[in-house]
Tab-separated table of C-alpha atoms and ligand atoms in Angstrom:
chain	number	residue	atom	x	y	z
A	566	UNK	CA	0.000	0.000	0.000
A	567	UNK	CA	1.727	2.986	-1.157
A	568	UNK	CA	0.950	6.942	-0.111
A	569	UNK	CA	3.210	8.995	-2.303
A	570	UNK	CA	4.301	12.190	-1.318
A	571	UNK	CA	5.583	14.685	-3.207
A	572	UNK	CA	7.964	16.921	-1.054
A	573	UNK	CA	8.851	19.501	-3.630
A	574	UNK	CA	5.073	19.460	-4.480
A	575	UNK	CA	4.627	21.071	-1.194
A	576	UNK	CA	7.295	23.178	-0.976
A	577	UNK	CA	6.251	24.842	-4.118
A	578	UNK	CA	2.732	25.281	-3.045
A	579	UNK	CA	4.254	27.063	0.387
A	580	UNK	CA	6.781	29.298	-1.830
A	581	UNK	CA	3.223	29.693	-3.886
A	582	UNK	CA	1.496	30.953	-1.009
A	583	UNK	CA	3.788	33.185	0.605
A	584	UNK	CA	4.006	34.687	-2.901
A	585	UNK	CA	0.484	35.627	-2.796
A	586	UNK	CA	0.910	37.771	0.264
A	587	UNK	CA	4.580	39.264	-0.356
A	588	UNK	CA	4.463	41.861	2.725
A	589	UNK	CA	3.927	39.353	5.068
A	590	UNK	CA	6.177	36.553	6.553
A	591	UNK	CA	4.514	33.048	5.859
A	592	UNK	CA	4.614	30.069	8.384
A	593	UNK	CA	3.891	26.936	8.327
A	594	UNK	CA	1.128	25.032	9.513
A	595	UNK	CA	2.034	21.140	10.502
A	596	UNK	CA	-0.589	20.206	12.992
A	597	UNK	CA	-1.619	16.599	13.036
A	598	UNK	CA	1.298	15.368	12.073
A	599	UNK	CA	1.366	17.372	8.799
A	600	UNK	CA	-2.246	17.089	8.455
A	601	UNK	CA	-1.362	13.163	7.897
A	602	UNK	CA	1.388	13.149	5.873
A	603	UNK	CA	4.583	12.775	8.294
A	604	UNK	CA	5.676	16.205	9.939
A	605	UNK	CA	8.963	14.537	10.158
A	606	UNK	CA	9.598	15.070	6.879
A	607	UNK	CA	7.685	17.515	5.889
A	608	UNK	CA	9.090	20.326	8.720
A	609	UNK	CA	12.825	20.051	7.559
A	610	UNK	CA	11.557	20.172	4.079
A	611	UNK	CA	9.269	23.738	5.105
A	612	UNK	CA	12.261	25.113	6.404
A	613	UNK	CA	14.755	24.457	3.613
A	614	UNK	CA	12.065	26.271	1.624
A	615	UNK	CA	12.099	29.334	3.744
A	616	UNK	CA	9.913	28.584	6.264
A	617	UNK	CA	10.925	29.741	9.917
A	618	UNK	CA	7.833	29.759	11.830
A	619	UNK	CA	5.629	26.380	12.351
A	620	UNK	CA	2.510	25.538	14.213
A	621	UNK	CA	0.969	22.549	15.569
A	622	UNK	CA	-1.790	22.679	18.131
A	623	UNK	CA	-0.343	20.381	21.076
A	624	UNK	CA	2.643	20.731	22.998
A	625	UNK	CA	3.415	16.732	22.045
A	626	UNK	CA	3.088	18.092	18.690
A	627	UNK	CA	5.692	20.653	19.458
A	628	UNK	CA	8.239	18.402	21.269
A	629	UNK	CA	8.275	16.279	18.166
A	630	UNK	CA	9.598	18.474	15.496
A	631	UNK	CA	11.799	20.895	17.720
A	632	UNK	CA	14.642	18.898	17.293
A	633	UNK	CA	14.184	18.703	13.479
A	634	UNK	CA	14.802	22.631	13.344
A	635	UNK	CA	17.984	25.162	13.778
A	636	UNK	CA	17.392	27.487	16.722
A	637	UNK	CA	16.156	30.275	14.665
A	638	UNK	CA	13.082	28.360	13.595
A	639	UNK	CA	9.806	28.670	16.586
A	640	UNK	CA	7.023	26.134	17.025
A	641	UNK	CA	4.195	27.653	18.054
A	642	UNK	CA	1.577	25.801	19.971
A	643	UNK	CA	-1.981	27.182	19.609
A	644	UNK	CA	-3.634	25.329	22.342
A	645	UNK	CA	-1.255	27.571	24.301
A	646	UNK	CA	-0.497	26.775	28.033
A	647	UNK	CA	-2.041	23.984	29.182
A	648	UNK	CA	-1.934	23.192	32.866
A	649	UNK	CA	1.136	20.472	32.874
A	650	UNK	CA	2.272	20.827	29.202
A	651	UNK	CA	6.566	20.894	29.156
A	652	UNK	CA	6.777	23.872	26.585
A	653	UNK	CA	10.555	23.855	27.117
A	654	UNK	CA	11.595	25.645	23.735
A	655	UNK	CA	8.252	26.097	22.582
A	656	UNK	CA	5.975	29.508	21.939
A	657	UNK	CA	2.419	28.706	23.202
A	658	UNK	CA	-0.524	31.052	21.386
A	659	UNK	CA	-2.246	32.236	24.816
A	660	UNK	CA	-5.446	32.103	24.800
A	661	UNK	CA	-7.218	33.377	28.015
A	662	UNK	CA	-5.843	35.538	30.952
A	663	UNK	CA	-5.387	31.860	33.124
A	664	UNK	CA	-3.190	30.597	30.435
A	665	UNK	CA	-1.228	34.399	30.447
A	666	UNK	CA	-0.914	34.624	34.222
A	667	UNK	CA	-0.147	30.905	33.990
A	668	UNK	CA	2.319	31.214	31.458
A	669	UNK	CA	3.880	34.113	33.028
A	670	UNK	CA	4.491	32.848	36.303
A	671	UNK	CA	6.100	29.380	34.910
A	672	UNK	CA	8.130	31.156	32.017
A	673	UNK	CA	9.210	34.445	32.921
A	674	UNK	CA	11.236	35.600	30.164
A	675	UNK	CA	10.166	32.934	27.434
A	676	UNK	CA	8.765	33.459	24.678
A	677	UNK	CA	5.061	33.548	24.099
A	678	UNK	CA	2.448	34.410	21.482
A	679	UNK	CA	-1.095	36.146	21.965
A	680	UNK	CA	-4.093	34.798	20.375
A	681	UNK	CA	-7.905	36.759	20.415
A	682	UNK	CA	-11.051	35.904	19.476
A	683	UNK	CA	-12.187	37.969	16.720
A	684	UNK	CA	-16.335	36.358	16.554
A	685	UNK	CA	-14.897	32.816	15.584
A	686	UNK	CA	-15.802	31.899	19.537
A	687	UNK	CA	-13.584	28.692	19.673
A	688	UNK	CA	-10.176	29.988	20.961
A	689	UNK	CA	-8.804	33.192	22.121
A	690	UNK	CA	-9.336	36.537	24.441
A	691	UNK	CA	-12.627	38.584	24.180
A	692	UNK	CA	-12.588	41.784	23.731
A	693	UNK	CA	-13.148	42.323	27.516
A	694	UNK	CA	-11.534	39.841	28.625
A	695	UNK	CA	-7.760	41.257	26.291
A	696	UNK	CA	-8.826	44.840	27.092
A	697	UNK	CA	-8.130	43.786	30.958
A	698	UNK	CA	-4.979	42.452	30.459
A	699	UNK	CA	-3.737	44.074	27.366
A	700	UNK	CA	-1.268	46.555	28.802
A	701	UNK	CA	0.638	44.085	30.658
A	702	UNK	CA	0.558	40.939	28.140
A	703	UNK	CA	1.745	43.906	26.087
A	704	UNK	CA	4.569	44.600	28.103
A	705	UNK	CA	6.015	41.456	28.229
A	706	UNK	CA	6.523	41.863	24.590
A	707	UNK	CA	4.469	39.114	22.606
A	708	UNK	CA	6.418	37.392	19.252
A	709	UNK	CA	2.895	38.236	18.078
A	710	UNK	CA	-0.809	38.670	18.324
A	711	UNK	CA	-2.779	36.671	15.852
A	712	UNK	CA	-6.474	35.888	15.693
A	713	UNK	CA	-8.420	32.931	13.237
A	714	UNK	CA	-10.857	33.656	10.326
A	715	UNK	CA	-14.075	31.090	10.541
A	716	UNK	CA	-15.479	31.794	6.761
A	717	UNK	CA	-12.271	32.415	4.764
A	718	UNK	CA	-13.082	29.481	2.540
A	719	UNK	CA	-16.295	31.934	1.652
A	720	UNK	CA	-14.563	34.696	0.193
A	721	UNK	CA	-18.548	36.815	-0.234
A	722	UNK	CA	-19.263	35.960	3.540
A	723	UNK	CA	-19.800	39.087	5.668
A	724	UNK	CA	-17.857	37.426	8.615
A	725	UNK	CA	-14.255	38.034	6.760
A	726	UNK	CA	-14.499	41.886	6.878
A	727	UNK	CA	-16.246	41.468	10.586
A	728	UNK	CA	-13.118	39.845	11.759
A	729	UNK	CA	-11.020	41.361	9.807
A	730	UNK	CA	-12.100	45.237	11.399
A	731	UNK	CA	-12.840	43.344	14.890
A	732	UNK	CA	-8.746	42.478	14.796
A	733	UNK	CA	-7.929	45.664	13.992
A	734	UNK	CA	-9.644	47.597	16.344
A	735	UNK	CA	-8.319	45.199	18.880
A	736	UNK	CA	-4.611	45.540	17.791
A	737	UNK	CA	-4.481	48.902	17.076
A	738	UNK	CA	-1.394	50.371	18.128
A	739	UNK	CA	-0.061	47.518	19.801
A	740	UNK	CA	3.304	47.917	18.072
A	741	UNK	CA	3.559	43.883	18.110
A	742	UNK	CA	3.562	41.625	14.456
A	743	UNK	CA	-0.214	40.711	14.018
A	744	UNK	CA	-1.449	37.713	11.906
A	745	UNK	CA	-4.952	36.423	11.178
A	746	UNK	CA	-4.987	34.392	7.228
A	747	UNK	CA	-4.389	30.772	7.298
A	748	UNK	CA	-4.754	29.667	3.513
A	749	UNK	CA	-8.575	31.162	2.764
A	750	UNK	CA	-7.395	34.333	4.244
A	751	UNK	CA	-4.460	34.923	2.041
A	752	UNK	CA	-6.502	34.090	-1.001
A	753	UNK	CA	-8.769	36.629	0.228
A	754	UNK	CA	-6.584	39.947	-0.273
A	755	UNK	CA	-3.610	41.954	1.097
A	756	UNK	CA	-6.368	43.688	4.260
A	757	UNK	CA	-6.017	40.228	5.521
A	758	UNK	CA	-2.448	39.625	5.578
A	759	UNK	CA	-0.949	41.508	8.106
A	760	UNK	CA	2.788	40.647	9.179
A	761	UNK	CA	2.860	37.404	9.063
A	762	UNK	CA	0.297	34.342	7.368
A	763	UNK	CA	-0.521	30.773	8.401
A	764	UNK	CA	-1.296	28.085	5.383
A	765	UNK	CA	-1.763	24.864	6.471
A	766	UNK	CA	-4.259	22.846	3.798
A	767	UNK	CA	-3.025	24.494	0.577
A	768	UNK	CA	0.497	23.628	0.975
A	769	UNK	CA	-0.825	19.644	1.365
A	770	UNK	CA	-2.676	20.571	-2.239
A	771	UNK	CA	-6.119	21.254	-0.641
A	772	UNK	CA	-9.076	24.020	-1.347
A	773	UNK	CA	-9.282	26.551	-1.156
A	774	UNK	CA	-6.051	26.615	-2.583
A	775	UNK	CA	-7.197	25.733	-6.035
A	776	UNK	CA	-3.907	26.343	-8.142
A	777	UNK	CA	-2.166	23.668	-5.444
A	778	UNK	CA	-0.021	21.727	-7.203
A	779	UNK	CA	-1.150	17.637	-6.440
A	780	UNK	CA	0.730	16.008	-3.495
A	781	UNK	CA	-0.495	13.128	-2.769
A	782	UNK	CA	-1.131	9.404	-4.842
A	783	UNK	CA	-2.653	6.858	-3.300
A	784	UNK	CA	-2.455	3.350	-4.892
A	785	UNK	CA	-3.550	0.196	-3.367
A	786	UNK	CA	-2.491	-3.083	-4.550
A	787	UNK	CA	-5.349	-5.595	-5.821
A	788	UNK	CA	-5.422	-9.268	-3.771
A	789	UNK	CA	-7.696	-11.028	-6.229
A	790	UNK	CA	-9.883	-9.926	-9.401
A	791	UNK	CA	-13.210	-12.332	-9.862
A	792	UNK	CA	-16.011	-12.431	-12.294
A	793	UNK	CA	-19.335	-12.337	-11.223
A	794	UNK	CA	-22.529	-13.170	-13.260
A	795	UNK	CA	-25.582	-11.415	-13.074
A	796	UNK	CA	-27.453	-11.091	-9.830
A	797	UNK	CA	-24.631	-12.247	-7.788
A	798	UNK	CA	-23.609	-8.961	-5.211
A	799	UNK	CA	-20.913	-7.798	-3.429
A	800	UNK	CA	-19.707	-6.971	0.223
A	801	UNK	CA	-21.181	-6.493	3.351
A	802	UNK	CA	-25.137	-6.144	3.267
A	803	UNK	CA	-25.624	-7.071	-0.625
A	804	UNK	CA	-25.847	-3.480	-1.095
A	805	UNK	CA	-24.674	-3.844	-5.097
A	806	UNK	CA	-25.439	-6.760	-7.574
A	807	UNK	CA	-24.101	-7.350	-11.171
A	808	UNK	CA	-26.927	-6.315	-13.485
A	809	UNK	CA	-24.640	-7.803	-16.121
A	810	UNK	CA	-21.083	-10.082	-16.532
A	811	UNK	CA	-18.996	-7.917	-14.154
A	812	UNK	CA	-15.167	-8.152	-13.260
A	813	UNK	CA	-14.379	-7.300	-9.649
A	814	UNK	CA	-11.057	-6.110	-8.117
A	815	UNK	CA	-10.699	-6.215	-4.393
A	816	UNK	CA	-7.998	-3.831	-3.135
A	817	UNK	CA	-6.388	-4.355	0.242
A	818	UNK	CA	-7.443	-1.150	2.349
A	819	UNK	CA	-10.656	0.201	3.818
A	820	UNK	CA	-11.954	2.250	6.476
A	821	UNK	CA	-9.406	1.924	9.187
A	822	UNK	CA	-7.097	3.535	6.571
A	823	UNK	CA	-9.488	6.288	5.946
A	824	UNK	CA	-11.786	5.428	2.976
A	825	UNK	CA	-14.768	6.785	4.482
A	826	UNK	CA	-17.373	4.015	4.587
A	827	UNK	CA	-19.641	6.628	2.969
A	828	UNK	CA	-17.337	6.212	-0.286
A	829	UNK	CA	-19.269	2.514	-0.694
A	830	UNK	CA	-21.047	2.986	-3.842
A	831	UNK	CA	-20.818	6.928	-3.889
A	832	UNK	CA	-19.619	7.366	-7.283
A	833	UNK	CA	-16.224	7.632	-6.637
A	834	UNK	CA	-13.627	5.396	-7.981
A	835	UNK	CA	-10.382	3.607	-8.263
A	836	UNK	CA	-8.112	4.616	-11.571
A	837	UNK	CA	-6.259	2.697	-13.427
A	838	UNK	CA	-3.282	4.898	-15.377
A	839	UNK	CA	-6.205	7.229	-15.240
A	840	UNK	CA	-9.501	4.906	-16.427
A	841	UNK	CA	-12.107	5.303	-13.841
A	842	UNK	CA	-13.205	1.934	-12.133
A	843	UNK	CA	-16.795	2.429	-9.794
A	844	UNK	CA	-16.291	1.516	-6.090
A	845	UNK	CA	-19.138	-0.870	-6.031
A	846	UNK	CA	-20.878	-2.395	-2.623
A	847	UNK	CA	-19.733	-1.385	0.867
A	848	UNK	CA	-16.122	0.077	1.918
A	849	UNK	CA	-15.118	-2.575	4.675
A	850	UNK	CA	-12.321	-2.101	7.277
A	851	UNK	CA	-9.293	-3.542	5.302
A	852	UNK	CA	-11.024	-3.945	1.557
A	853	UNK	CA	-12.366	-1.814	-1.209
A	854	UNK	CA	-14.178	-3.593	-4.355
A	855	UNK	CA	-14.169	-1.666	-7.760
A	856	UNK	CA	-15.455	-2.275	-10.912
A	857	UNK	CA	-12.981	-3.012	-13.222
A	858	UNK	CA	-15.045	-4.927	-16.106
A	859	UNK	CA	-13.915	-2.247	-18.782
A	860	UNK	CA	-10.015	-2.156	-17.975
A	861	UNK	CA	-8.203	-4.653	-21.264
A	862	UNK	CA	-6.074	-5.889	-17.852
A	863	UNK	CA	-5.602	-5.054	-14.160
A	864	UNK	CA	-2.772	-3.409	-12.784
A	865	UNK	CA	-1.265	-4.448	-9.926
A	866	UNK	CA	-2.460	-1.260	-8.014
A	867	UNK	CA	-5.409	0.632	-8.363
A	868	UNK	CA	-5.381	4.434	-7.228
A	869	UNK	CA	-7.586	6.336	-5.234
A	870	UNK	CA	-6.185	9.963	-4.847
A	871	UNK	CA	-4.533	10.767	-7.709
A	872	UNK	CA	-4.761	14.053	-10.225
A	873	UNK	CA	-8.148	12.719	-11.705
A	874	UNK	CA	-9.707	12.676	-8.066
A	875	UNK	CA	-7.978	14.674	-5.391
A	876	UNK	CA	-8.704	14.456	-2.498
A	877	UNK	CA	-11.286	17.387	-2.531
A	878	UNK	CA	-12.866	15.163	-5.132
A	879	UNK	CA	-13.019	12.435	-2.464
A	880	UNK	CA	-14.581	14.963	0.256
A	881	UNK	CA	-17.300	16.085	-1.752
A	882	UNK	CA	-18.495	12.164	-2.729
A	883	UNK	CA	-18.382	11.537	1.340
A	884	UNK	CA	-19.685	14.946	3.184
A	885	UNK	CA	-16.828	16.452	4.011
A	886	UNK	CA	-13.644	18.434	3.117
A	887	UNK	CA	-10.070	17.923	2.026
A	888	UNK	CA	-8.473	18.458	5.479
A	889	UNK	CA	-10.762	15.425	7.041
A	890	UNK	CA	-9.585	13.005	4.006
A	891	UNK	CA	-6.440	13.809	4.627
A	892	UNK	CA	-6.403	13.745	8.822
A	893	UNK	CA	-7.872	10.633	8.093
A	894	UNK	CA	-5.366	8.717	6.379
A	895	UNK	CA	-4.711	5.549	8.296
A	896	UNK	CA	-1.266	4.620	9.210
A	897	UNK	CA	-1.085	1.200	7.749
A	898	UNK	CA	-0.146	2.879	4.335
A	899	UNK	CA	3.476	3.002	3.453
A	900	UNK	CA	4.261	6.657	3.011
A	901	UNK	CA	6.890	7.357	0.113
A	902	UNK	CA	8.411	10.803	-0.272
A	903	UNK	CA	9.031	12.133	-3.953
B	1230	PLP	C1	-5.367	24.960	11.247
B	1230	PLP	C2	-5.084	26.406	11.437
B	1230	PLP	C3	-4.445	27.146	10.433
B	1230	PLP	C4	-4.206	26.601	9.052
B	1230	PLP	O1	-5.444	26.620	8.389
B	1230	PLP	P1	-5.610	26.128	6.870
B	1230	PLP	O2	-7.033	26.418	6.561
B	1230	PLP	O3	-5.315	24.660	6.880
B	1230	PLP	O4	-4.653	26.888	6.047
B	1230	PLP	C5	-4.067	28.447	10.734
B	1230	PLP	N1	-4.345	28.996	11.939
B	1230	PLP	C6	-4.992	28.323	12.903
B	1230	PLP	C7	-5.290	28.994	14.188
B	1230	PLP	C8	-5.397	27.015	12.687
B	1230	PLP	O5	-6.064	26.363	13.638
């Protein structure tokens, strides 16, 4: 089973990126281990490209990568301090005054970030909450004060310019580098970018980064091809049957290497050098069955992220978005970097 990952792919979509907002310094966003794809080798390959500041969201996260950077690279942790996290050269994104006074009093003198709530309401100060502290988090001198867009994706949604003048009235004159555009909010404009940006998804190839180049191929190798005659089915709960001679290919990985079970019969399919083959009958935990009646012969793997159906492509067929298909990717898949 065979993940391919294209390294300089994702370089060039972060060199891409921080292209598209030129005033501003661009990090790097490798959360979830690289949103699936293997922080360990995608941070050293970020930073060879330019990249100096990363961000994961856990402190365990952190710890991991530090020692794959030089000293003048930070990891930035944006659940911030959590009581009991070792942050030991680490920058945690506070979020509330408990984490500040917290953070304070444990690492007097470290470095620390700011984050605020700008009408996302998941993480970061109020308004009240920053005005009551502000002088003093101030005066400890902040690497920065950032805050999170919830609709950047939506580039017409009213919320983007709400934020966006809710940040700014909070920041004004604070004198510190300010950030707010992960990868919708650089595509949104230059009022978004501030001093420094925050792409995560685009630089794996996802939207709304739609000039990405691809990243990822997935191929899975076929156990056994059978022909079925009419009216016979296949997989768990009958759910498809052979209207007609079909040929069958079952490929060795399912759901617990995250091919949604809502891919079963969805209209998405496995390729073959690019020839669409139907996922027919359910997705089980360790197989996939495909159509592959019209293929003259069948390769020895069958893909199912590959240019013809990113992973977008995938999302859409199962409910969800790029950054879950790709979060999801199991870790029984051999993971080979281009
Ligand atoms: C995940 C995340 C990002 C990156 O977002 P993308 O949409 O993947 O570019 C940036 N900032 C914060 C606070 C995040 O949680």
């Amino acid at each position: 089973m065979g993940l391919q990952i294209d390294i300089a792919a994702i370089q060039a979509n972060w060199k891409a990126l921080a292209g598209r907002a030129p005033t501003a310094r661009a990090a790097a966003v490798v959360k979830a281990d690289g949103y699936g794809l293997g922080a360990a080798r995608i941070v050293p390959a970020l930073y060879e490209a330019g990249a100096r500041d990363f961000f994961v969201a856990l402190a365990g996260e952190g710890r991991a990568i530090r020692p794959l950077l030089p000293d003048d690279a930070t990891v930035n942790i944006l659940s911030g301090h959590m009581e009991g996290a070792d942050l030991a050269g680490l920058v945690p994104v506070i979020n509330s005054p408990g984490q500040f006074f917290r953070d304070r009093a444990m690492r007097p003198g470290q470095p620390f970030a700011i984050q605020l709530d700008s009408g996302m309401n998941r993480l970061g100060m109020e308004a009240a909450e920053w005005a009551a502290i502000r002088d003093e988090a101030l005066s400890a001198g902040p690497a920065f004060v950032m805050s999170h867009l919830a609709c950047a994706d939506e580039p017409g949604h009213p919320a983007n310019a709400m934020q966006c003048r809710t940040f700014r009235e909070m920041t004004q004159g604070a004198g510190v580098p300010l950030s707010l555009a992960a990868t919708g909010g650089i595509l949104l404009g230059p009022d978004y970018h501030f001093d420094m940006v925050r792409p995560g998804v685009g630089l794996y190839g996802g939207l709304p980064f739609a000039d990405a180049k691809p990243v990822l191929r997935l191929s899975l190798p076929v156990i056994q091809t059978r022909d079925l005659r009419p009216g016979e089915f296949v997989g768990y709960g009958a759910t498809w049957t052979a209207e007609a001679p079909r040929r069958i290919a079952t490929v060795a990985a399912g759901y617990a290497d995250g091919i949604l079970r809502m891919l079963s019969s969805s209209g998405v399919s496995l390729y073959a050098d690019g020839a669409a083959c139907p996922i027919v009958g359910r997705v089980s935990m360790d197989l996939v069955t495909a159509d592959v009646t019209d293929l003259d012969e069948v390769p020895p793997e069958l893909e199912l992220i590959c240019p013809e159906q990113p992973i977008d492509a995938l999302a859409d067929h199962a409910g969800t978005i790029g950054y879950e298909i790709l979060t999801s990717l199991g870790h029984r898949y051999q993971r080979d970097y281009l």
